[in-house]
PDB file of C-alpha atoms in Angstrom:
ATOM      1  CA  MET P   3     175.968 221.177 114.545  1.00  0.00           C
ATOM      2  CA  PRO P   4     178.887 219.258 113.043  1.00  0.00           C
ATOM      3  CA  LEU P   5     178.835 219.435 109.260  1.00  0.00           C
ATOM      4  CA  MET P   6     179.049 216.298 107.156  1.00  0.00           C
ATOM      5  CA  LEU P   7     181.230 217.291 104.205  1.00  0.00           C
ATOM      6  CA  HIS P   8     180.995 215.152 101.103  1.00  0.00           C
ATOM      7  CA  HIS P   9     184.219 215.168  99.071  1.00  0.00           C
ATOM      8  CA  ALA P  10     186.102 216.921 101.888  1.00  0.00           C
ATOM      9  CA  HIS P  11     189.544 218.205 100.921  1.00  0.00           C
ATOM     10  CA  PRO P  12     192.320 220.445 102.236  1.00  0.00           C
ATOM     11  CA  TRP P  13     191.937 224.197 101.661  1.00  0.00           C
ATOM     12  CA  ASP P  14     195.632 225.083 101.516  1.00  0.00           C
ATOM     13  CA  LEU P  15     196.177 223.950  97.931  1.00  0.00           C
ATOM     14  CA  SER P  16     198.354 225.723  95.399  1.00  0.00           C
ATOM     15  CA  PRO P  17     196.364 227.579  92.709  1.00  0.00           C
ATOM     16  CA  GLY P  18     197.158 224.807  90.220  1.00  0.00           C
ATOM     17  CA  GLU P  19     196.001 222.094  92.625  1.00  0.00           C
ATOM     18  CA  ALA P  20     192.875 224.109  93.445  1.00  0.00           C
ATOM     19  CA  ARG P  21     191.963 224.411  89.752  1.00  0.00           C
ATOM     20  CA  LEU P  22     192.440 220.654  89.288  1.00  0.00           C
ATOM     21  CA  LEU P  23     190.174 220.028  92.284  1.00  0.00           C
ATOM     22  CA  GLN P  24     187.506 222.317  90.796  1.00  0.00           C
ATOM     23  CA  ASP P  25     187.713 220.364  87.539  1.00  0.00           C
ATOM     24  CA  ARG P  26     187.369 217.064  89.426  1.00  0.00           C
ATOM     25  CA  LEU P  27     184.481 218.186  91.658  1.00  0.00           C
ATOM     26  CA  ARG P  28     182.579 219.858  88.794  1.00  0.00           C
ATOM     27  CA  ASP P  29     181.272 216.442  87.728  1.00  0.00           C
ATOM     28  CA  LYS P  30     179.590 216.115  91.159  1.00  0.00           C
ATOM     29  CA  VAL P  31     177.255 219.083  90.532  1.00  0.00           C
ATOM     30  CA  ILE P  32     173.680 217.852  90.121  1.00  0.00           C
ATOM     31  CA  LEU P  33     171.503 219.951  87.821  1.00  0.00           C
ATOM     32  CA  GLN P  34     167.857 219.214  88.474  1.00  0.00           C
ATOM     33  CA  PRO P  35     164.867 221.373  89.335  1.00  0.00           C
ATOM     34  CA  LEU P  36     163.612 221.371  92.916  1.00  0.00           C
ATOM     35  CA  GLU P  37     160.081 220.517  93.890  1.00  0.00           C
ATOM     36  CA  LEU P  38     158.961 223.652  95.736  1.00  0.00           C
ATOM     37  CA  GLY P  39     156.796 221.599  98.085  1.00  0.00           C
ATOM     38  CA  GLU P  40     159.956 220.059  99.533  1.00  0.00           C
ATOM     39  CA  ILE P  41     161.430 223.406 100.571  1.00  0.00           C
ATOM     40  CA  LYS P  42     160.741 224.568 104.126  1.00  0.00           C
ATOM     41  CA  THR P  43     163.789 226.769 104.757  1.00  0.00           C
ATOM     42  CA  VAL P  44     166.131 228.828 102.617  1.00  0.00           C
ATOM     43  CA  ALA P  45     169.346 230.522 103.704  1.00  0.00           C
ATOM     44  CA  GLY P  46     171.515 233.258 102.309  1.00  0.00           C
ATOM     45  CA  VAL P  47     175.262 233.327 102.930  1.00  0.00           C
ATOM     46  CA  ASP P  48     177.875 235.979 102.322  1.00  0.00           C
ATOM     47  CA  ALA P  49     181.474 236.630 103.286  1.00  0.00           C
ATOM     48  CA  GLY P  50     183.532 239.794 103.445  1.00  0.00           C
ATOM     49  CA  TYR P  51     186.943 240.918 104.638  1.00  0.00           C
ATOM     50  CA  ARG P  52     188.422 243.449 107.022  1.00  0.00           C
ATOM     51  CA  GLY P  53     191.934 243.707 108.360  1.00  0.00           C
ATOM     52  CA  GLY P  54     193.088 240.209 107.407  1.00  0.00           C
ATOM     53  CA  GLN P  55     189.888 238.650 108.741  1.00  0.00           C
ATOM     54  CA  ALA P  56     187.138 236.879 106.843  1.00  0.00           C
ATOM     55  CA  ARG P  57     183.610 237.466 108.109  1.00  0.00           C
ATOM     56  CA  ALA P  58     180.850 235.096 107.068  1.00  0.00           C
ATOM     57  CA  ALA P  59     177.159 235.246 107.893  1.00  0.00           C
ATOM     58  CA  VAL P  60     174.186 232.993 107.241  1.00  0.00           C
ATOM     59  CA  VAL P  61     170.511 233.875 107.649  1.00  0.00           C
ATOM     60  CA  VAL P  62     167.830 231.165 107.533  1.00  0.00           C
ATOM     61  CA  LEU P  63     164.257 232.080 106.588  1.00  0.00           C
ATOM     62  CA  GLY P  64     161.046 230.131 106.322  1.00  0.00           C
ATOM     63  CA  PHE P  65     160.543 229.569 102.591  1.00  0.00           C
ATOM     64  CA  LYS P  66     156.850 230.460 102.485  1.00  0.00           C
ATOM     65  CA  THR P  67     156.706 232.943 105.379  1.00  0.00           C
ATOM     66  CA  GLN P  68     160.095 234.639 104.871  1.00  0.00           C
ATOM     67  CA  GLU P  69     160.232 234.786 108.660  1.00  0.00           C
ATOM     68  CA  LEU P  70     163.659 234.725 110.321  1.00  0.00           C
ATOM     69  CA  ARG P  71     164.360 231.253 111.714  1.00  0.00           C
ATOM     70  CA  GLU P  72     168.036 231.421 112.627  1.00  0.00           C
ATOM     71  CA  GLN P  73     171.265 233.273 111.962  1.00  0.00           C
ATOM     72  CA  ALA P  74     174.970 232.809 112.606  1.00  0.00           C
ATOM     73  CA  ALA P  75     178.173 234.702 111.910  1.00  0.00           C
ATOM     74  CA  VAL P  76     181.887 234.029 112.288  1.00  0.00           C
ATOM     75  CA  GLN P  77     185.123 235.909 111.972  1.00  0.00           C
ATOM     76  CA  MET P  78     188.393 234.134 111.269  1.00  0.00           C
ATOM     77  CA  LEU P  79     191.801 234.740 109.751  1.00  0.00           C
ATOM     78  CA  ILE P  80     191.953 234.654 105.963  1.00  0.00           C
ATOM     79  CA  SER P  81     193.965 231.594 105.065  1.00  0.00           C
ATOM     80  CA  TYR P  82     193.972 231.795 101.252  1.00  0.00           C
ATOM     81  CA  PRO P  83     195.139 234.658  99.029  1.00  0.00           C
ATOM     82  CA  TYR P  84     192.879 236.339  96.498  1.00  0.00           C
ATOM     83  CA  VAL P  85     193.247 234.400  93.237  1.00  0.00           C
ATOM     84  CA  PRO P  86     190.723 235.088  90.438  1.00  0.00           C
ATOM     85  CA  GLY P  87     188.479 232.054  89.951  1.00  0.00           C
ATOM     86  CA  LEU P  88     189.408 230.507  93.319  1.00  0.00           C
ATOM     87  CA  LEU P  89     187.159 232.519  95.639  1.00  0.00           C
ATOM     88  CA  SER P  90     185.764 229.359  97.232  1.00  0.00           C
ATOM     89  CA  PHE P  91     189.175 228.561  98.725  1.00  0.00           C
ATOM     90  CA  ARG P  92     189.187 231.996 100.380  1.00  0.00           C
ATOM     91  CA  GLU P  93     185.550 232.194 101.524  1.00  0.00           C
ATOM     92  CA  ALA P  94     184.219 228.649 101.969  1.00  0.00           C
ATOM     93  CA  PRO P  95     186.040 227.837 105.233  1.00  0.00           C
ATOM     94  CA  ALA P  96     184.403 230.803 107.007  1.00  0.00           C
ATOM     95  CA  ILE P  97     181.003 230.124 105.400  1.00  0.00           C
ATOM     96  CA  LEU P  98     181.178 226.459 106.431  1.00  0.00           C
ATOM     97  CA  GLU P  99     182.010 227.508 109.992  1.00  0.00           C
ATOM     98  CA  ALA P 100     178.981 229.839 110.059  1.00  0.00           C
ATOM     99  CA  LEU P 101     176.752 227.052 108.710  1.00  0.00           C
ATOM    100  CA  ALA P 102     178.096 224.686 111.395  1.00  0.00           C
ATOM    101  CA  ARG P 103     176.744 227.063 114.043  1.00  0.00           C
ATOM    102  CA  LEU P 104     173.157 226.502 112.881  1.00  0.00           C
ATOM    103  CA  SER P 105     170.914 223.962 114.588  1.00  0.00           C
ATOM    104  CA  ALA P 106     170.211 222.376 111.151  1.00  0.00           C
ATOM    105  CA  LEU P 107     171.123 223.011 107.524  1.00  0.00           C
ATOM    106  CA  PRO P 108     168.528 224.806 105.404  1.00  0.00           C
ATOM    107  CA  ASP P 109     166.802 223.068 102.505  1.00  0.00           C
ATOM    108  CA  VAL P 110     168.282 225.500  99.958  1.00  0.00           C
ATOM    109  CA  LEU P 111     171.316 227.761 100.067  1.00  0.00           C
ATOM    110  CA  ILE P 112     171.655 231.068  98.175  1.00  0.00           C
ATOM    111  CA  VAL P 113     175.279 232.178  97.919  1.00  0.00           C
ATOM    112  CA  ASP P 114     176.631 235.644  97.213  1.00  0.00           C
ATOM    113  CA  GLY P 115     178.973 234.313  94.547  1.00  0.00           C
ATOM    114  CA  HIS P 116     179.050 232.438  91.273  1.00  0.00           C
ATOM    115  CA  GLY P 117     177.918 228.884  90.659  1.00  0.00           C
ATOM    116  CA  LEU P 118     178.024 227.608  87.092  1.00  0.00           C
ATOM    117  CA  ALA P 119     178.707 231.091  85.659  1.00  0.00           C
ATOM    118  CA  HIS P 120     182.394 230.607  86.441  1.00  0.00           C
ATOM    119  CA  PRO P 121     185.414 230.022  84.145  1.00  0.00           C
ATOM    120  CA  ARG P 122     185.576 226.349  85.197  1.00  0.00           C
ATOM    121  CA  ARG P 123     181.796 226.069  85.796  1.00  0.00           C
ATOM    122  CA  PHE P 124     182.514 225.503  89.508  1.00  0.00           C
ATOM    123  CA  GLY P 125     182.270 228.680  91.541  1.00  0.00           C
ATOM    124  CA  LEU P 126     181.699 229.166  95.260  1.00  0.00           C
ATOM    125  CA  ALA P 127     178.011 228.155  95.107  1.00  0.00           C
ATOM    126  CA  CYS P 128     178.786 224.887  93.296  1.00  0.00           C
ATOM    127  CA  HIS P 129     181.651 224.140  95.669  1.00  0.00           C
ATOM    128  CA  LEU P 130     179.464 224.594  98.759  1.00  0.00           C
ATOM    129  CA  GLY P 131     176.608 222.611  97.219  1.00  0.00           C
ATOM    130  CA  VAL P 132     178.852 219.651  96.383  1.00  0.00           C
ATOM    131  CA  LEU P 133     180.526 219.665  99.807  1.00  0.00           C
ATOM    132  CA  LEU P 134     177.216 219.879 101.670  1.00  0.00           C
ATOM    133  CA  ASP P 135     175.151 217.773  99.234  1.00  0.00           C
ATOM    134  CA  LEU P 136     172.652 220.637  99.329  1.00  0.00           C
ATOM    135  CA  PRO P 137     170.682 222.444  96.611  1.00  0.00           C
ATOM    136  CA  THR P 138     172.671 225.651  96.196  1.00  0.00           C
ATOM    137  CA  PHE P 139     172.762 228.463  93.695  1.00  0.00           C
ATOM    138  CA  GLY P 140     174.864 231.527  93.169  1.00  0.00           C
ATOM    139  CA  CYS P 141     173.514 235.045  93.170  1.00  0.00           C
ATOM    140  CA  ALA P 142     176.562 237.083  92.164  1.00  0.00           C
ATOM    141  CA  LYS P 143     176.651 240.867  91.946  1.00  0.00           C
ATOM    142  CA  SER P 144     178.567 240.960  88.678  1.00  0.00           C
ATOM    143  CA  VAL P 145     179.191 238.858  85.592  1.00  0.00           C
ATOM    144  CA  LEU P 146     182.473 236.955  85.856  1.00  0.00           C
ATOM    145  CA  VAL P 147     182.449 235.382  82.394  1.00  0.00           C
ATOM    146  CA  GLY P 148     180.222 235.872  79.378  1.00  0.00           C
ATOM    147  CA  ARG P 149     177.679 238.565  78.599  1.00  0.00           C
ATOM    148  CA  ALA P 150     174.065 239.053  79.551  1.00  0.00           C
ATOM    149  CA  ALA P 151     171.461 241.582  78.525  1.00  0.00           C
ATOM    150  CA  PRO P 152     169.593 243.238  81.388  1.00  0.00           C
ATOM    151  CA  PRO P 153     166.491 241.212  82.311  1.00  0.00           C
ATOM    152  CA  GLY P 154     163.057 242.724  81.810  1.00  0.00           C
ATOM    153  CA  GLY P 155     161.351 244.706  84.551  1.00  0.00           C
ATOM    154  CA  GLU P 156     158.693 242.094  85.330  1.00  0.00           C
ATOM    155  CA  VAL P 157     159.000 239.797  88.335  1.00  0.00           C
ATOM    156  CA  GLY P 158     160.707 236.577  87.281  1.00  0.00           C
ATOM    157  CA  SER P 159     162.358 238.052  84.181  1.00  0.00           C
ATOM    158  CA  THR P 160     165.605 236.451  83.083  1.00  0.00           C
ATOM    159  CA  SER P 161     168.264 236.864  80.431  1.00  0.00           C
ATOM    160  CA  GLU P 162     170.641 234.269  79.039  1.00  0.00           C
ATOM    161  CA  LEU P 163     174.328 234.377  79.864  1.00  0.00           C
ATOM    162  CA  SER P 164     176.406 233.735  76.773  1.00  0.00           C
TER     163      SER P 164
END
């Protein structure tokens, strides 16, 4: 499936140009709650590296059933160096290629990476969401900026990031 990218841009920017682009695209992030009745599918995406290659995978599940609907994976050369705060320029091309291999985009995207909890409030999840015009949120493994107390043990517990 060819992807329609909103606000498409080159990926081979200098770190300074990439930061300016993040600042410019940050205003395109839409913060509004989703109506759960509208969600039929949800997908998780992740990327990793091995031997100069980026590997990206996407898994699409039925939102209510959690049943596997579709999956795709790609492997491609890494084209951007590791620069703190610019992970989207390293990972997004491979993730976008994996998403393009799906028969249709999911209704919601969960990204192994930061969204708003990013130094410029425009991490990988925000970047993908703006490019795809898709509700997207980050589910990072560690805190990049700020501090957060551990959430409670009950399902749905949260803690504020400050």
